[in-house]
Structure formats: C-alpha cells, structure tokens
Coordinates of C-alpha atoms in Angstrom, one line a residue:
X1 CA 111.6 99.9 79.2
X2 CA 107.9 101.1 79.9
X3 CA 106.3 99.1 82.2
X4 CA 103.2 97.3 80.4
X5 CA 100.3 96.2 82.7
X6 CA 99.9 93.1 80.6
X7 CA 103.6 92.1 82.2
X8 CA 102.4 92.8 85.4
X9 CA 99.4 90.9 85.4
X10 CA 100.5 87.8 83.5
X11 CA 103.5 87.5 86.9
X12 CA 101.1 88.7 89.8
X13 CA 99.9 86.4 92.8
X14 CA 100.8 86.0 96.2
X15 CA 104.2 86.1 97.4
X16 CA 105.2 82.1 97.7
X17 CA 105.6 81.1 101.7
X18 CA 104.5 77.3 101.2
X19 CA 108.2 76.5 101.2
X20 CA 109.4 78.8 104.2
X21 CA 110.0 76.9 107.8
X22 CA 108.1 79.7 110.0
X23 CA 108.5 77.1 112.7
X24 CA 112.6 78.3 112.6
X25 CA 111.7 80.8 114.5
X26 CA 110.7 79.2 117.3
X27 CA 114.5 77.7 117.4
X28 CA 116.0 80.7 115.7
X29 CA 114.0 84.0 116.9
X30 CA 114.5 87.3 115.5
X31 CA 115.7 90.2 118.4
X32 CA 113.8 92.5 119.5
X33 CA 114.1 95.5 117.5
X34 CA 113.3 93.4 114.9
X35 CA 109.7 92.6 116.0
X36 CA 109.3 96.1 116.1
X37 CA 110.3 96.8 112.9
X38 CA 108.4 93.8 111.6
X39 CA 105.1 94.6 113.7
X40 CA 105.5 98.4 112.1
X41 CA 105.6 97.0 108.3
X42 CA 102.9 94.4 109.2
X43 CA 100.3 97.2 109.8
X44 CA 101.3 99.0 107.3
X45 CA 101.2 96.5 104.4
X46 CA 97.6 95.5 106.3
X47 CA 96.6 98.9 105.6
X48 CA 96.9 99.5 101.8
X49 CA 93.4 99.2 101.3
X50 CA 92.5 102.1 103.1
X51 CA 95.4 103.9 101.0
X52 CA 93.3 102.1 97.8
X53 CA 89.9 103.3 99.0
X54 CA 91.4 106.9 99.1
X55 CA 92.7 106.9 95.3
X56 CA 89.4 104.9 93.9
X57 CA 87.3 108.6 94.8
X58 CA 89.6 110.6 92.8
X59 CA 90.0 110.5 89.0
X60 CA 92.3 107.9 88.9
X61 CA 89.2 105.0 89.0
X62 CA 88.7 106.3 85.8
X63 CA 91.9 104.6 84.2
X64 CA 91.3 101.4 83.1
X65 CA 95.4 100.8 83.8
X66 CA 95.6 101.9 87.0
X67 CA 92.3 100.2 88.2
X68 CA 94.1 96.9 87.0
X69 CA 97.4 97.7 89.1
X70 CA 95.7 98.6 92.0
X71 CA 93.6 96.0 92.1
X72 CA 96.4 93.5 92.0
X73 CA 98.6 95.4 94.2
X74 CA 96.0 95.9 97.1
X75 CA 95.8 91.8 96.7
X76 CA 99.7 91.2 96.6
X77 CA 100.4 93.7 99.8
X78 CA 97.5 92.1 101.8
X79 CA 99.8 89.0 101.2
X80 CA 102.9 90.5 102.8
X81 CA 101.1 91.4 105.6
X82 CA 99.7 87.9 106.3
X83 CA 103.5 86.5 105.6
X84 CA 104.9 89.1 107.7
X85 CA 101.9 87.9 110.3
X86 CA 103.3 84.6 110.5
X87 CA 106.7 85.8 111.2
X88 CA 105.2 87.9 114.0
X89 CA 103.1 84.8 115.6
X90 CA 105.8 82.1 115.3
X91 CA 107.3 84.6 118.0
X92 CA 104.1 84.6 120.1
X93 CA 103.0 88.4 118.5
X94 CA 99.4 88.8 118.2
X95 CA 99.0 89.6 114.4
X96 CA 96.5 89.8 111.2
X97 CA 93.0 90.6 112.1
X98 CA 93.0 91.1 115.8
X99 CA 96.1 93.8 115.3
X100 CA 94.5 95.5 112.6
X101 CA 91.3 95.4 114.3
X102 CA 93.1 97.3 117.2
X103 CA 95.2 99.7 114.8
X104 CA 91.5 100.9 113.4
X105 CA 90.1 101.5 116.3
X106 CA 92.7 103.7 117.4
X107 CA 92.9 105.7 113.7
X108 CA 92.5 109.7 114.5
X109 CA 89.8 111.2 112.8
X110 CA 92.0 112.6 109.8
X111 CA 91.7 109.0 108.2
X112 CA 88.5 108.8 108.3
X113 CA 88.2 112.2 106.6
X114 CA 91.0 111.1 104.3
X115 CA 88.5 110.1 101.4
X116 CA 86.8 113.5 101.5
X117 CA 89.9 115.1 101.5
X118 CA 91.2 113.1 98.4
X119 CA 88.3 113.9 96.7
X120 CA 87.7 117.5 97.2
X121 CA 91.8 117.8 96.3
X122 CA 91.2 116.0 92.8
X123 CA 87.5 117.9 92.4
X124 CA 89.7 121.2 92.2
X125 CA 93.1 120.1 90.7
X126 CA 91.4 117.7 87.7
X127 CA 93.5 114.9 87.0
X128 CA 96.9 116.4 87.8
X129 CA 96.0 114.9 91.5
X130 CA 96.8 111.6 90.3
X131 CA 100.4 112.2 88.8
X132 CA 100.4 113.5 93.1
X133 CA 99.3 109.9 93.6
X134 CA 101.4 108.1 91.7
X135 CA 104.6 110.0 92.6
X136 CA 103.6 109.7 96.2
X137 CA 103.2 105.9 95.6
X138 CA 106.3 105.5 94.1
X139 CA 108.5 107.1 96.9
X140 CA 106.4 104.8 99.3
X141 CA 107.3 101.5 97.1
X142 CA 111.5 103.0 96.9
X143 CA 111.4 103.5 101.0
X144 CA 109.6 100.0 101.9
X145 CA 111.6 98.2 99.3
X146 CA 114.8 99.9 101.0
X147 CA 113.4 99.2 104.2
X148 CA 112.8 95.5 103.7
X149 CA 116.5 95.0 102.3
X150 CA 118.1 96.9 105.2
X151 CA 116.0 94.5 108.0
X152 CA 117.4 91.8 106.1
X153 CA 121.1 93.3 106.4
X154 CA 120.7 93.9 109.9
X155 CA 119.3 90.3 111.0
X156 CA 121.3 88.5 108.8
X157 CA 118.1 85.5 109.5
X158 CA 118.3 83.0 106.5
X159 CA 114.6 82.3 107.1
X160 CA 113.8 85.7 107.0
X161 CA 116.0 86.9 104.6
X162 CA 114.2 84.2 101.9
X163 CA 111.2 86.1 102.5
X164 CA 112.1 89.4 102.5
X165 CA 113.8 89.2 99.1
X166 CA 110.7 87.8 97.6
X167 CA 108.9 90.9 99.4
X168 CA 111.1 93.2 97.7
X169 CA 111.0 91.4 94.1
X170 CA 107.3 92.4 94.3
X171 CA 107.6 95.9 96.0
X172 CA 109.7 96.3 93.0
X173 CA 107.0 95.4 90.4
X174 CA 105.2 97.9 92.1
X175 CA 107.6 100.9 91.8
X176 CA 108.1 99.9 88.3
X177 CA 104.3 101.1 87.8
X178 CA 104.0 103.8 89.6
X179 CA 107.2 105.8 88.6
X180 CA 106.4 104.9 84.9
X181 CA 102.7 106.7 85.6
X182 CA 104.6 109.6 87.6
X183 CA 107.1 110.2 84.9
X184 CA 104.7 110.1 82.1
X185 CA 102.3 112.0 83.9
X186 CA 104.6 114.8 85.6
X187 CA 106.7 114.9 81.9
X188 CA 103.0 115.9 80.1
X189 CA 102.4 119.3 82.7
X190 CA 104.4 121.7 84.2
X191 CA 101.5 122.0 86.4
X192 CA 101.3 118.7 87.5
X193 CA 104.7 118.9 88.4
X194 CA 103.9 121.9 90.5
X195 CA 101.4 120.7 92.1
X196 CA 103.2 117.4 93.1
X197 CA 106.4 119.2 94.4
X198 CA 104.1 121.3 96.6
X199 CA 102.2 118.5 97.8
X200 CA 105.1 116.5 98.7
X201 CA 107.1 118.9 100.3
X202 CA 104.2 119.9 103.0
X203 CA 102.8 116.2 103.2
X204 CA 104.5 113.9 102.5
X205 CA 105.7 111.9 105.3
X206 CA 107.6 108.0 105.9
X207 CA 105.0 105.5 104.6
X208 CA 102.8 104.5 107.8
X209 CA 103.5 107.7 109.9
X210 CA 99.6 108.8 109.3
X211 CA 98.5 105.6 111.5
X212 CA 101.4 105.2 113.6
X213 CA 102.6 106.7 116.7
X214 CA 105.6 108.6 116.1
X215 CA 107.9 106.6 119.0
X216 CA 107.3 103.7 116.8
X217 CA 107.9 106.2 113.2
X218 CA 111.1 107.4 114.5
X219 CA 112.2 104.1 115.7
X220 CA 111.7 102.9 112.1
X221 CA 113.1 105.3 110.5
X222 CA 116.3 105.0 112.6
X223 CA 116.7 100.9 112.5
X224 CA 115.9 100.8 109.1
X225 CA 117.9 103.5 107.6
X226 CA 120.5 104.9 110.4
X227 CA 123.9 105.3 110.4
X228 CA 126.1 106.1 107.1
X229 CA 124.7 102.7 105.3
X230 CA 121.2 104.3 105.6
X231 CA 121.6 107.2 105.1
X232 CA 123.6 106.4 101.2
X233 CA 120.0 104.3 101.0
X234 CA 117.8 107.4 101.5
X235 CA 120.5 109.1 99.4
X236 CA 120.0 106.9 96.4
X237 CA 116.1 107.1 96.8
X238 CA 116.6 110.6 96.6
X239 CA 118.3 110.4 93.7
X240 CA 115.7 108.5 92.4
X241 CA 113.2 111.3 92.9
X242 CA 115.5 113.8 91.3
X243 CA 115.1 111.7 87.7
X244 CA 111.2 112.9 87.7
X245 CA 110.3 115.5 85.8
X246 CA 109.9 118.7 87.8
X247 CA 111.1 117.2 91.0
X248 CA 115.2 117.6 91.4
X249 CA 116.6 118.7 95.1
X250 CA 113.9 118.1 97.2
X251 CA 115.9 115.3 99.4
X252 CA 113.0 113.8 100.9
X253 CA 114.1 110.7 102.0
X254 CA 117.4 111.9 103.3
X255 CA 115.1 115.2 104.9
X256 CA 113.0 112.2 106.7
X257 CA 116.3 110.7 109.0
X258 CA 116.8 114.1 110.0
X259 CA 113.2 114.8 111.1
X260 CA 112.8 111.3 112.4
X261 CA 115.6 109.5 113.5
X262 CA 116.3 108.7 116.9
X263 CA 119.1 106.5 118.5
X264 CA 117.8 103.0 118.8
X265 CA 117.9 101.7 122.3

C-alpha cells in the first residue's frame, strides 16, 4: 500500500516517554558498550536538522509532500534524541545541548560546505537529485531501525527495550515514506536510477559516519550489527535495496561490516 502523507500526519507526535521509569537506570544501568552505542545514536538523531537544512536547498523544498514529511520527521527525530538523552543522563552522561553544542564545534569543514555541495549537485542533475535523497534516506531509516532492534537484543533492558520499540515503530513510519518516494521516483528514470547507484556506491556511508570519529563508526557498526545475527540484518536490508528500481547487487549494508567492523573490546 502507498504511503499517503495524510496517514502520516494524522499519527505523528513525539515518541511517548511520560510513562517510562528513566530513574531504573539508576538501579538497573545499561553496560558500557551500550552507552556508547546510545551516545553514538544520540548525536546522530540530534543531528537531523542539519541533514534537513541540506535537502530544503535542493529541489525537493519544492514538493509540497515532502516539505510536510520532513517537517514532521525533523520534529519526531529531535524527540528520540531528547529520549535517548535521558537514558544517557540517568547514567550521569552529559547529553542534549551541551553534547551537541560540543559535536558542532568539532564538525570538519565538509559540513559546513555540505549545503553548497547539495545544491550545486541538484543545480546540475534537476530533480533526479532527490530520488538520490530519498533513496539515501531510506537506507539510513532501514540501518537505524535495525540498529535500534539489535541494541535492544543485546541488552535485553526492559526499560530500554519499551523505548526502543517505540523508536523503531516511528523509524518505520519514516522508511515507509521515503522508499515509497525512491521507488516512485527511481521507477519514472533510468537516469535517476543511474545517478543514485553512482552516488551511493562512492558516498554513501553508515548513517552518522560524516560527524563521527571513525573509532566510534566502527565500534557501531560492529556492536550493532556483528557476528552472523548482524550480519543476516545487513543482509535483509540489502535485500531491501535490491527491490528498488535500478538498484539490485550493490550490498551496501553488508559491504559496510566489512569496511567498518572491528572486534568490540
């Protein structure tokens, strides 16, 4: 069934915490590895507006649609990352603004030239740029989605767990929409489709490895989706991909645990 933005909207909002005992953790905290992880996706999900402020120059502010989903997705994943803040400061983590004041700061200078990038690429591909986008997003939404589910499997926290699968019930609202808009836009150009397969195969890269350092990226990439249970994850998510018009065989989620994957101390 195509995803209708009309759905969307009427079951959009911030992902429900009031009833979630954050104080558990005090009694009940999560190991190490896990903070990791968690301080990892708490950045990242802090940092979708920066990913929104790099579609909004390209043609894709021009779609009525995809304005609407943007606007409510940048809202719903600032949410995760204050949850996933509270997780991090019922452990004593420092979290929300002052971490992602300190995560800017340190930003290289290619995201601050991201914008220009974005909108140079779409000023000389047209509108083909944002079936790129949309692909792009939807392989992000598949791999955090996964990501969340697998910390859940590996903590086994009951606390954390309940928020995690309302994490992922949103995360996969969100892929709904964007691998409708990649399919419908990949299945109307062969050139699209070009485009995007080149662009993912040179680019593309786990979501948050463009403001991360890569200890912390290949630490990720290994808790979250090592070993043969990961790996049948990235698998799947490749398959996944493979349903897209124009995109069979490029395996890159399972291509991203070779490149990345480290054994976790």
């Amino acid at each position: 069934m195509r995803f209708t933005i009309e759905d969307y909207k009427a079951h959009s909002g911030p992902v429900e915490v009031d009833d979630i005992d954050f104080d558990a953790f005090r009694d009940e905290p999560l190991p190490a590895e896990a903070i990791r992880a968690l301080r990892y996706m708490h950045d990242v999900e802090y940092h979708t507006v920066c990913y929104l402020r790099d579609l909004l120059v390209t043609p894709a502010h021009k779609d009525p649609e995809v304005t609407a989903f943007l606007t409510i997705w940048n809202y719903e994943e600032m949410w995760h990352g204050e949850a996933l803040a509270r997780v991090l400061a019922a452990h004593g983590e420092t979290a929300s603004e002052p971490r992602i004041d300190a995560l800017r700061r340190r930003l290289r200078i290619g995201d601050r030239l991201a914008p220009v990038s974005h909108s140079l690429a779409s000023m000389a591909v047209g509108k083909a740029w944002t079936a790129v986008h949309m692909t792009w997003g939807a392989l992000n939404e598949w791999s955090a989605q996964a990501a969340y589910g697998r910390l859940n499997t590996r903590t086994e926290h009951p606390v954390l767990g309940q928020l995690l699968r309302r994490l992922m019930r949103q995360e996969g609202k969100h892929v709904d929409f964007y691998a409708s808009q990649a399919h419908a836009r990949l299945e109307d150009s062969r050139f699209a489709q070009r485009l995007t397969r080149w662009a993912l195969s040179h680019y593309w890269g786990p979501v948050g490895s463009t403001i991360m350092p890569k200890s912390e990226v290949d630490f990720v990439v290994d808790y979250c989706f090592g070993g043969d249970e990961g790996r049948s994850i990235a698998q799947r998510i490749d398959r996944r991909m493979d349903r897209l018009p124009g995109l069979s065989g490029l395996h890159l989620a399972e291509g991203t645990l070779d490149k990345h994957a480290v054994a976790c101390p």
